[in-house]
PDB file of C-alpha atoms and ligand atoms in Angstrom:
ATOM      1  CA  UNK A 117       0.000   0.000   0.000  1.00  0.00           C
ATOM      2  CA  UNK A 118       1.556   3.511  -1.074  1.00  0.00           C
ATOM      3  CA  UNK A 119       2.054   6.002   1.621  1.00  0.00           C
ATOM      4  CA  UNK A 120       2.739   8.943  -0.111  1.00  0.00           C
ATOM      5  CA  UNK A 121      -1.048  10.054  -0.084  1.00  0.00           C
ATOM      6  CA  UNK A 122      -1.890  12.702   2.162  1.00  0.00           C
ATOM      7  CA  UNK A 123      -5.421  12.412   4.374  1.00  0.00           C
ATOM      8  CA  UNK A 124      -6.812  15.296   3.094  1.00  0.00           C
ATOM      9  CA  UNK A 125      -7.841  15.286  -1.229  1.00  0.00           C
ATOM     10  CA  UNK A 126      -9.441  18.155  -2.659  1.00  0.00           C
ATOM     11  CA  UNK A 127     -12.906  17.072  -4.373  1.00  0.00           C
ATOM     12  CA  UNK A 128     -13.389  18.118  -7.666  1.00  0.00           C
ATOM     13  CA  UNK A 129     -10.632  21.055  -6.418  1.00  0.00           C
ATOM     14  CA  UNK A 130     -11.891  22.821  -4.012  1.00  0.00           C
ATOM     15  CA  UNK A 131     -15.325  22.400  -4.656  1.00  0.00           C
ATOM     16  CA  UNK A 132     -17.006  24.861  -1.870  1.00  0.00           C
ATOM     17  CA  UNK A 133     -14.693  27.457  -2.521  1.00  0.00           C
ATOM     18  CA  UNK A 134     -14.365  27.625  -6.502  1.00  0.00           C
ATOM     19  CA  UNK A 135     -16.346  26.234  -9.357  1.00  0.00           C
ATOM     20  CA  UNK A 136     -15.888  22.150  -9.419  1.00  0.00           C
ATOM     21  CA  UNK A 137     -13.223  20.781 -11.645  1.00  0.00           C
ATOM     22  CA  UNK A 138     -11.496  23.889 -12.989  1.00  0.00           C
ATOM     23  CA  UNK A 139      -8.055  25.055 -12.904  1.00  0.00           C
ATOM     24  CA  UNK A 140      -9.433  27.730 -10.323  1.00  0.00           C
ATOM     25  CA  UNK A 141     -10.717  25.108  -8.109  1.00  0.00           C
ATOM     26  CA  UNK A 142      -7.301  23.523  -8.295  1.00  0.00           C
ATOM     27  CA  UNK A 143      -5.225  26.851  -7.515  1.00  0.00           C
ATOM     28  CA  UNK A 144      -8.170  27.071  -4.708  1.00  0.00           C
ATOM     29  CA  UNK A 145      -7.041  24.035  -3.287  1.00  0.00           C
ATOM     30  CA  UNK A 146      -3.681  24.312  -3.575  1.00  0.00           C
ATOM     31  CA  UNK A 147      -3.869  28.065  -1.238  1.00  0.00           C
ATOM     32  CA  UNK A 148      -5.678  25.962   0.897  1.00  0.00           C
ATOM     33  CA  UNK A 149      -2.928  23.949   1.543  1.00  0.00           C
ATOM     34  CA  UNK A 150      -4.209  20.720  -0.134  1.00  0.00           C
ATOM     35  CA  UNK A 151      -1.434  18.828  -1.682  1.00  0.00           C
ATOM     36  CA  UNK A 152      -3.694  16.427  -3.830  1.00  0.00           C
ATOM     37  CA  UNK A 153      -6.912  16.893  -5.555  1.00  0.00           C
ATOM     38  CA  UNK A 154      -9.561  14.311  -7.143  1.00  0.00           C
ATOM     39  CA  UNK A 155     -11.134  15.288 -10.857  1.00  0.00           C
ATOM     40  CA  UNK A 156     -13.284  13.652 -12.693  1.00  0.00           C
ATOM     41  CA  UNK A 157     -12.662  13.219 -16.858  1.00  0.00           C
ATOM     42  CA  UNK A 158     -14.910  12.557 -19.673  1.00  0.00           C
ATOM     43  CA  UNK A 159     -14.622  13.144 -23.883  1.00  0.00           C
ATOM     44  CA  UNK A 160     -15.688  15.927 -25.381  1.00  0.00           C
ATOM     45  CA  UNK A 161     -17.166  15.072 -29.124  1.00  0.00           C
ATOM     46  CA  UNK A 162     -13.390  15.253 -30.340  1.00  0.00           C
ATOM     47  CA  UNK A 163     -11.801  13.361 -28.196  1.00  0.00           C
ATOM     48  CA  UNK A 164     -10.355  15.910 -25.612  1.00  0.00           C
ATOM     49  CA  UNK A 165     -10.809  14.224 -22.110  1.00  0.00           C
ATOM     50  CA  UNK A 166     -12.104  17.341 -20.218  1.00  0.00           C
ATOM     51  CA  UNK A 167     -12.801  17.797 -16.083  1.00  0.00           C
ATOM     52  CA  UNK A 168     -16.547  17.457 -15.929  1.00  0.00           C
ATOM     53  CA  UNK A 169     -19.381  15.538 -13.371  1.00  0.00           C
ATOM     54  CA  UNK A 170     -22.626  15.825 -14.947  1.00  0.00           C
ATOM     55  CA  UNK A 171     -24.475  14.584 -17.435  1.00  0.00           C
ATOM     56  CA  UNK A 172     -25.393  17.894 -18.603  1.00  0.00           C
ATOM     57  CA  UNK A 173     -23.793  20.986 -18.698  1.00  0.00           C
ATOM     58  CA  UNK A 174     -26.626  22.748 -17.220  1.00  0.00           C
ATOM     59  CA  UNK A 175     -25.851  23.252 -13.463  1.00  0.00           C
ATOM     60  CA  UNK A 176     -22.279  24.121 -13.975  1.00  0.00           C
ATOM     61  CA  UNK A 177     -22.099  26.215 -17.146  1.00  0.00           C
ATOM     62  CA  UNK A 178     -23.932  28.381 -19.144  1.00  0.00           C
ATOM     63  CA  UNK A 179     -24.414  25.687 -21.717  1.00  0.00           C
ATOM     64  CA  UNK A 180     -27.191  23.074 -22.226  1.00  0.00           C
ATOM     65  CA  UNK A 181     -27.369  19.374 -23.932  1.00  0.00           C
ATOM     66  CA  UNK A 182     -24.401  16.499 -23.125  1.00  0.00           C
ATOM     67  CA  UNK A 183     -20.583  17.493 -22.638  1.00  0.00           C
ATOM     68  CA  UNK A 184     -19.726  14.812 -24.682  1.00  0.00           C
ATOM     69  CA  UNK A 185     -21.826  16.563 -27.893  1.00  0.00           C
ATOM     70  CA  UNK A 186     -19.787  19.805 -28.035  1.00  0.00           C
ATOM     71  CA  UNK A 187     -16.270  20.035 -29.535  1.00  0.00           C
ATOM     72  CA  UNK A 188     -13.609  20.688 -27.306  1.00  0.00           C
ATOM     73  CA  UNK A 189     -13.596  24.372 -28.750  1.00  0.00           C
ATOM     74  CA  UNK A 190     -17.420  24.947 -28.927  1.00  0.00           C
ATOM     75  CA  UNK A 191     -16.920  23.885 -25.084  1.00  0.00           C
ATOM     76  CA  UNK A 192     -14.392  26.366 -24.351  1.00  0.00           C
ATOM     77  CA  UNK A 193     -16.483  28.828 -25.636  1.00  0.00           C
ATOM     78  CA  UNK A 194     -18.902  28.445 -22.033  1.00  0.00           C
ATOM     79  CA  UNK A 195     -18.610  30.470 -18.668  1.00  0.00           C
ATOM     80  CA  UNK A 196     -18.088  27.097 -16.306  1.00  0.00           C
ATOM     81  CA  UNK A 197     -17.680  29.853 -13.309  1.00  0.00           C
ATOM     82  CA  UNK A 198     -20.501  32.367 -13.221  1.00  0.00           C
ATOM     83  CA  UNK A 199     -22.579  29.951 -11.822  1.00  0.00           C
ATOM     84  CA  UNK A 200     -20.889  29.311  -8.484  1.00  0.00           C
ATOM     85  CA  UNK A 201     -19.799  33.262  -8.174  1.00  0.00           C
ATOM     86  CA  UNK A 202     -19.039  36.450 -10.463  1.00  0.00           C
ATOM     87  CA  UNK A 203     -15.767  35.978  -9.295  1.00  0.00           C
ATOM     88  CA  UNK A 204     -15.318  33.475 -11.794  1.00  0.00           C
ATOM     89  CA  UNK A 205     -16.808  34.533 -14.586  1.00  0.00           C
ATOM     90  CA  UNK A 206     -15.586  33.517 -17.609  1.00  0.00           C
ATOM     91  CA  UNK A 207     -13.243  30.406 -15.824  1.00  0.00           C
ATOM     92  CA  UNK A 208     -13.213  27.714 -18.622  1.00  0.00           C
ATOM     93  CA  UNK A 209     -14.013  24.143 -18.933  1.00  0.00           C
ATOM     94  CA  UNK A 210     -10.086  22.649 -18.848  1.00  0.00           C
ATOM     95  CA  UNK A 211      -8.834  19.969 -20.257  1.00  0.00           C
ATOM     96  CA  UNK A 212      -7.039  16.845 -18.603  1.00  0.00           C
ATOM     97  CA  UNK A 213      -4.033  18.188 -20.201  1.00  0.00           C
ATOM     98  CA  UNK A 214      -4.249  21.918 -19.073  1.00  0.00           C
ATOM     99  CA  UNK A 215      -5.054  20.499 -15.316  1.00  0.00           C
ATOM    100  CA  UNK A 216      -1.781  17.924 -15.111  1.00  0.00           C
ATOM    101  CA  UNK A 217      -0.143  21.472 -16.379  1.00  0.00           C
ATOM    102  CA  UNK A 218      -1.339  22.976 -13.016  1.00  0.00           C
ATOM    103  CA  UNK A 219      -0.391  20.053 -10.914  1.00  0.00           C
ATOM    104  CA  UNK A 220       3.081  19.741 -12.105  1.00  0.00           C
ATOM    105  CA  UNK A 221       3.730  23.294 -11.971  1.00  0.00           C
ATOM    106  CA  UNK A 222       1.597  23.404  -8.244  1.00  0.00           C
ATOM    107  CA  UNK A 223       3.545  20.296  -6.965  1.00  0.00           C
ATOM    108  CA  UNK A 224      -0.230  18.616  -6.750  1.00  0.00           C
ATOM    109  CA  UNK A 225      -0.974  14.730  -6.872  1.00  0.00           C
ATOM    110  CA  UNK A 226      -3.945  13.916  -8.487  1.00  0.00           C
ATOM    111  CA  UNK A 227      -6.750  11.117  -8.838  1.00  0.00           C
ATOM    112  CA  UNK A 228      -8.204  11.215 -12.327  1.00  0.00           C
ATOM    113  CA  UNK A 229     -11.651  10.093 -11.752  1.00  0.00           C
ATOM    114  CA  UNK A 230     -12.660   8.391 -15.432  1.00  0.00           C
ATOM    115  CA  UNK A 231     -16.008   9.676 -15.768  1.00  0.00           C
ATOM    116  CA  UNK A 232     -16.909   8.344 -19.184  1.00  0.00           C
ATOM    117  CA  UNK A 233     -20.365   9.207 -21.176  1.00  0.00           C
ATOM    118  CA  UNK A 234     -22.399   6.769 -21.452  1.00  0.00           C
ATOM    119  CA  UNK A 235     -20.883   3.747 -23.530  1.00  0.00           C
ATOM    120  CA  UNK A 236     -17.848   5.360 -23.990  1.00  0.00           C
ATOM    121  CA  UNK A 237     -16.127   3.624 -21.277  1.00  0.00           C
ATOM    122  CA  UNK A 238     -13.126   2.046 -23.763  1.00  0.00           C
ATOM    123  CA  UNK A 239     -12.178   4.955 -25.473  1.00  0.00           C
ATOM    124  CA  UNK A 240     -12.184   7.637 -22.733  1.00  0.00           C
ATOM    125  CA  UNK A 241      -9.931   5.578 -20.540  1.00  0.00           C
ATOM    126  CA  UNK A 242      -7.662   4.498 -23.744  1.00  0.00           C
ATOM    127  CA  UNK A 243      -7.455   8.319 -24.186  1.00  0.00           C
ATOM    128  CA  UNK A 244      -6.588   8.856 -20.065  1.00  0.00           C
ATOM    129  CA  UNK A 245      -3.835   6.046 -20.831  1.00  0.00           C
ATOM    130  CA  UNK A 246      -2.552   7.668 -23.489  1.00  0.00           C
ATOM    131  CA  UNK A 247      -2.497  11.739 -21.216  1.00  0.00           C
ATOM    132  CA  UNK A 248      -1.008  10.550 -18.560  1.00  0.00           C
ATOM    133  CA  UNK A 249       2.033   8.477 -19.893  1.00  0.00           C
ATOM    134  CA  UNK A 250       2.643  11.346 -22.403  1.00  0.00           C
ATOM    135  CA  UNK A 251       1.836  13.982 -19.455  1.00  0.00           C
ATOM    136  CA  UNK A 252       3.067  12.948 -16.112  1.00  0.00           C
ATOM    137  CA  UNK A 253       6.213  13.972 -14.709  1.00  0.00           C
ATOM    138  CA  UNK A 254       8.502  11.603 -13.936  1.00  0.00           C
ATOM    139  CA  UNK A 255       9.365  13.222 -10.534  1.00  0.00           C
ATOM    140  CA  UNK A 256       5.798  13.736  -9.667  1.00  0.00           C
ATOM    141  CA  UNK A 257       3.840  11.421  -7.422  1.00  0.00           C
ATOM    142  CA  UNK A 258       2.097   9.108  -9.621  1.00  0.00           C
ATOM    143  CA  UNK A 259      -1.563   9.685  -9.758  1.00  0.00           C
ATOM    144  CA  UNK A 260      -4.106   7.179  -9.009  1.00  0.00           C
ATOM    145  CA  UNK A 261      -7.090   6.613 -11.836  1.00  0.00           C
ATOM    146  CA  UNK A 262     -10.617   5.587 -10.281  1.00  0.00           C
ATOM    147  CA  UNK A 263     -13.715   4.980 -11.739  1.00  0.00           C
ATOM    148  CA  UNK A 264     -17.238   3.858 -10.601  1.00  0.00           C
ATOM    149  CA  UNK A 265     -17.019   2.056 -14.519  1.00  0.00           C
ATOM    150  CA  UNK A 266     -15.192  -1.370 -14.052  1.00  0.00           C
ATOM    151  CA  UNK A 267     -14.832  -1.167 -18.074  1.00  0.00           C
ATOM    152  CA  UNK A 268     -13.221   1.607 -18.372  1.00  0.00           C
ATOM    153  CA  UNK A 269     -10.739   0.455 -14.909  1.00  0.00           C
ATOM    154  CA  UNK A 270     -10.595  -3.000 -17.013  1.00  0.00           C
ATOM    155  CA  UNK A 271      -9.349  -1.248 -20.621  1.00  0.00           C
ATOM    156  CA  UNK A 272      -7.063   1.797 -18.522  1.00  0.00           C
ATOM    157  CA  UNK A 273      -5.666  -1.544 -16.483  1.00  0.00           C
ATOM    158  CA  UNK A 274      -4.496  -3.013 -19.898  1.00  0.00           C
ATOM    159  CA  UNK A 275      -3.031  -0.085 -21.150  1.00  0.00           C
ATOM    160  CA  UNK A 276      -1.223   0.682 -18.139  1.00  0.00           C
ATOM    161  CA  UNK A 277      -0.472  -2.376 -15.770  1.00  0.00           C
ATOM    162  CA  UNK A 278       1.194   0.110 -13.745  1.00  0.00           C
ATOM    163  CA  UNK A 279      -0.175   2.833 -13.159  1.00  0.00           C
ATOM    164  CA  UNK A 280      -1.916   2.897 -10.003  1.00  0.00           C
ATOM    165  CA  UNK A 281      -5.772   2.191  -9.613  1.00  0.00           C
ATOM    166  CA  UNK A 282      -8.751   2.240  -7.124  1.00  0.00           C
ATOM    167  CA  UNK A 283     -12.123   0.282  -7.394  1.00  0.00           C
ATOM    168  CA  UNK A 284     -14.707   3.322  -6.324  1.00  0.00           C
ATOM    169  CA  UNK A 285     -18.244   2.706  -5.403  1.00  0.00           C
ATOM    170  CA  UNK A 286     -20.805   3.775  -3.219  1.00  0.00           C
ATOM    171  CA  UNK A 287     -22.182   0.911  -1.494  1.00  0.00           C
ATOM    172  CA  UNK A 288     -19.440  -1.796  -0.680  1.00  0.00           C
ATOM    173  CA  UNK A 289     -20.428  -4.828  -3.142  1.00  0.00           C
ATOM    174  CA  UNK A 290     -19.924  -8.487  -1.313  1.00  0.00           C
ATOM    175  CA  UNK A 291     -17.448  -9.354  -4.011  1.00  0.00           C
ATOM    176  CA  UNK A 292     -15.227  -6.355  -4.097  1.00  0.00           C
ATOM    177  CA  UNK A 293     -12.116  -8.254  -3.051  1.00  0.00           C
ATOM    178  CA  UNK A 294     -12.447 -10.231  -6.807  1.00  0.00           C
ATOM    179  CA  UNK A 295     -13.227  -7.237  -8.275  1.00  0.00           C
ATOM    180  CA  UNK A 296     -10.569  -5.034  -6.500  1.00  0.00           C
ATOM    181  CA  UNK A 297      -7.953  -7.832  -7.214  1.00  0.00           C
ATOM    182  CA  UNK A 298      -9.243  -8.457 -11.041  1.00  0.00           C
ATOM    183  CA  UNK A 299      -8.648  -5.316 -11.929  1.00  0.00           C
ATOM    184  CA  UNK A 300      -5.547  -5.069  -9.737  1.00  0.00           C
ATOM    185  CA  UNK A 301      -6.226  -2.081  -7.317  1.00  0.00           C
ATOM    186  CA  UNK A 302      -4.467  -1.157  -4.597  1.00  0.00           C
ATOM    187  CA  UNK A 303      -7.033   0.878  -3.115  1.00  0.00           C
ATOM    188  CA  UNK A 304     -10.688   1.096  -2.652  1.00  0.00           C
ATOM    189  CA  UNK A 305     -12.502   4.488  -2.854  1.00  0.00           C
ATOM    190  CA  UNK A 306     -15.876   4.250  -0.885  1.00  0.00           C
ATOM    191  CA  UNK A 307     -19.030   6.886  -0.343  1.00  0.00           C
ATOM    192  CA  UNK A 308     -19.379   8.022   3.578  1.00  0.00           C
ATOM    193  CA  UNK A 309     -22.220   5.727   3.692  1.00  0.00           C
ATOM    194  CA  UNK A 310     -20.682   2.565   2.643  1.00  0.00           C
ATOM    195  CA  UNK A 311     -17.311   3.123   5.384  1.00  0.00           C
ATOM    196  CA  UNK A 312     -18.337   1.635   8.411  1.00  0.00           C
ATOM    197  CA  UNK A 313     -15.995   0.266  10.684  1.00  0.00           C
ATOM    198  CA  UNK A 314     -17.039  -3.698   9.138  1.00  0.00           C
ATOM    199  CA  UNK A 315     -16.670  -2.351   5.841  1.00  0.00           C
ATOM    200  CA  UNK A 316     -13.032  -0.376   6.503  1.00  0.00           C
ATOM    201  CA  UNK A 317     -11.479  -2.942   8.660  1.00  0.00           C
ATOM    202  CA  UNK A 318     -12.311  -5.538   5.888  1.00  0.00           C
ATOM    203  CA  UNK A 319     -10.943  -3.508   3.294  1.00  0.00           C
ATOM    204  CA  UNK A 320      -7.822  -2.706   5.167  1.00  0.00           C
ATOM    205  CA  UNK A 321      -7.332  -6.439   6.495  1.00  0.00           C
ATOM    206  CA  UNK A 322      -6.750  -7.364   3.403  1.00  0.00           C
ATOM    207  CA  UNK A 323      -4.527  -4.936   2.272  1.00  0.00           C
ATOM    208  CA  UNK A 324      -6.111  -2.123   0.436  1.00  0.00           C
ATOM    209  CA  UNK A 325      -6.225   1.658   1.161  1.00  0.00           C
ATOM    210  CA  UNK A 326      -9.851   2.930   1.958  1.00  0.00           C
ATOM    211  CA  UNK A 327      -9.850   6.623   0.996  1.00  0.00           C
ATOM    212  CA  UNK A 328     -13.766   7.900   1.546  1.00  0.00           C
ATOM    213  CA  UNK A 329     -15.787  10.319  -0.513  1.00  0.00           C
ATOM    214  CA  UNK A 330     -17.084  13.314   0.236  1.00  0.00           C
ATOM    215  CA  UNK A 331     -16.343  14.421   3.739  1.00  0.00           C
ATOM    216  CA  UNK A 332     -16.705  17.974   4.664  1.00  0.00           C
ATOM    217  CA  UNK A 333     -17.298  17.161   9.022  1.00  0.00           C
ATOM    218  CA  UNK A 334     -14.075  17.756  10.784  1.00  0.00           C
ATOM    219  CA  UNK A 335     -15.441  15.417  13.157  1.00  0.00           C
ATOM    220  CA  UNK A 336     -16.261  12.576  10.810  1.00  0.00           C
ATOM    221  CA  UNK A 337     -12.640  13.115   9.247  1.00  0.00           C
ATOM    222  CA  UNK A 338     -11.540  12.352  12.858  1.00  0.00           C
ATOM    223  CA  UNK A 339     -13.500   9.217  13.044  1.00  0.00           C
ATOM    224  CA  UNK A 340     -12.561   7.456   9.755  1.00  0.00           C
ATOM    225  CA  UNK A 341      -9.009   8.400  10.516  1.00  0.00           C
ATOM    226  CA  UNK A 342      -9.152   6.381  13.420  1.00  0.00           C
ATOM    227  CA  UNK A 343     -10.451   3.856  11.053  1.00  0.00           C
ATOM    228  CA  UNK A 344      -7.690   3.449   9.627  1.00  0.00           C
ATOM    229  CA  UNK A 345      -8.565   5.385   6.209  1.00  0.00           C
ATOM    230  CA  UNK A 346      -5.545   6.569   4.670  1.00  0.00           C
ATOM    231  CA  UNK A 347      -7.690   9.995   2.917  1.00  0.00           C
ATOM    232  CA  UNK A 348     -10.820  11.366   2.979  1.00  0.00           C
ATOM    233  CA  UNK A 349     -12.192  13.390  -0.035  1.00  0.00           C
ATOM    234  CA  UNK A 350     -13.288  17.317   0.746  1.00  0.00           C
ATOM    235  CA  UNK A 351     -15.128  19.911  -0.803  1.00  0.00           C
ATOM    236  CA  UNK A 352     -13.130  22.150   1.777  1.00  0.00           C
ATOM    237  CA  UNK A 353      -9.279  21.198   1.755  1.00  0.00           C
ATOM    238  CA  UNK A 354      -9.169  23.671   4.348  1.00  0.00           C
ATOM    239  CA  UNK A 355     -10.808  21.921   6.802  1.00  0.00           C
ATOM    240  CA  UNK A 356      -8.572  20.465   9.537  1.00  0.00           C
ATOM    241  CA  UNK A 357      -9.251  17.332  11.450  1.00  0.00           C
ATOM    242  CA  UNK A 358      -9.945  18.151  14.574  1.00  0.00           C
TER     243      UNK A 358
HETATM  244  O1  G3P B 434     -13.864  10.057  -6.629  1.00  0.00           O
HETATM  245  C1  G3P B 434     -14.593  10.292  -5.478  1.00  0.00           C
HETATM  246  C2  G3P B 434     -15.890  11.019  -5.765  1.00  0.00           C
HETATM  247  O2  G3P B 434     -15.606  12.139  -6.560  1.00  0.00           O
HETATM  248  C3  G3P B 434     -16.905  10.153  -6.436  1.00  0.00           C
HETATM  249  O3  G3P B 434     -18.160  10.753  -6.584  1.00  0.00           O
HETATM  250  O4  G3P B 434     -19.878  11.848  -7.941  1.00  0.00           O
HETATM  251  O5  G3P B 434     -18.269  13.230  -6.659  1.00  0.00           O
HETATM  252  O6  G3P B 434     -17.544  12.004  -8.693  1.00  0.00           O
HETATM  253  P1  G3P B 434     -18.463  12.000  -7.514  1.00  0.00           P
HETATM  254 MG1   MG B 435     -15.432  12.457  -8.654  1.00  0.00          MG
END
């Protein structure tokens, strides 16, 4: 199990205190003294992996319809930060390549979260594959890739036996331990709900990290600490355990 992950990952960047998964929110989370930060990735119609959740780009841009329709450029061309303030007007949707930009040059570790559109789970995380091992600094901590899709963990695992990956779901399944080890994770990435103590010590026993989604309680950080989970995922990377 790597221990070069620190207990506190920005989510999405610094989701409460810039727009989600832009280079803003990374910068945010980086003042905030976060030294890794969670994204999630999807295609845009031309193949650019950009940081996006939804399904739609109505909640966090000006835009409307499916990120994946829009060209990469034709998605540039919406406000992805008026939404959450004025302060950001005009911030942009990145892409995976602009935000492993930031990281290097911020120090950052990251966990690329594939994301994929629906049935595009092969060829988003071929193209992740393909970012990071052009991308990545050497020197840098090596990222971990996660996705709630065990396709696209499956095709990224093929491409890159090495890179690091994490099974992430939000209720524990009874088989994760086949699935975890098929796909050859070292970690699982679990929802608050699903990281009881059973479920954690279980985990841990048999020799995965837990790292726990989304946890913005200083007092609940506390708690799964004690656990034994190695990170928790925040909105607010300025929160401190207390
Ligand atoms: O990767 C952890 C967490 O981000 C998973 O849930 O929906 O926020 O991407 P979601
Ligand atoms: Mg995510």
């Amino acid at each position: 199990m790597r221990n070069d992950i620190p207990f506190i990952i920005g989510h999405r960047g610094a989701a409460r205190h810039a727009p989600e998964n832009t280079l803003a929110s990374i910068r945010r989370a980086a003042q905030l003294g976060a030294k890794w930060v969670e994204f999630d990735v999807k295609l845009s119609r031309d193949g650019v992996l950009i940081l996006f959740h939804d399904d739609t780009l109505a909640r966090t841009t000006d835009g409307a319809g499916r990120p994946e329709d829009p060209s990469f450029e034709q998605l540039g061309r919406l406000d992805a930060g008026s939404w959450f303030s004025p302060d950001f007007a005009g911030e942009r949707i990145p892409s995976l390549v602009e935000a492993i930009q930031l990281l290097i040059e911020l120090g950052l570790g990251g966990n690329v979260e594939i994301k994929p559109a629906p049935g595009q789970a092969r060829e988003t995380a071929l193209a992740v594959a393909a970012v990071l091992g052009a991308e990545w600094a050497h020197d840098q901590a090596p990222p971990v890739v996660s996705s709630f899709s065990e396709e696209a963990l499956e095709v990224f695992a093929e491409a890159r036996p090495d890179a690091d990956r994490a099974l992430l779901v939000g209720r524990l399944p009874k088989d994760w331990r086949a699935r975890a080890d098929r796909l050859g994770c070292s970690a699982v990435h679990m929802s608050d709900k699903a990281a009881t103590k059973k479920n954690v010590s279980a985990v841990l026993e048999a020799g995965f990290a837990v790292r726990v989604y989304t946890i913005n309680d200083p007092g609940r950080m506390v708690a799964l600490r004690r656990l034994g989970v190695q990170s928790v995922f925040t909105d607010d990377p300025a929160i401190r355990p207390s």
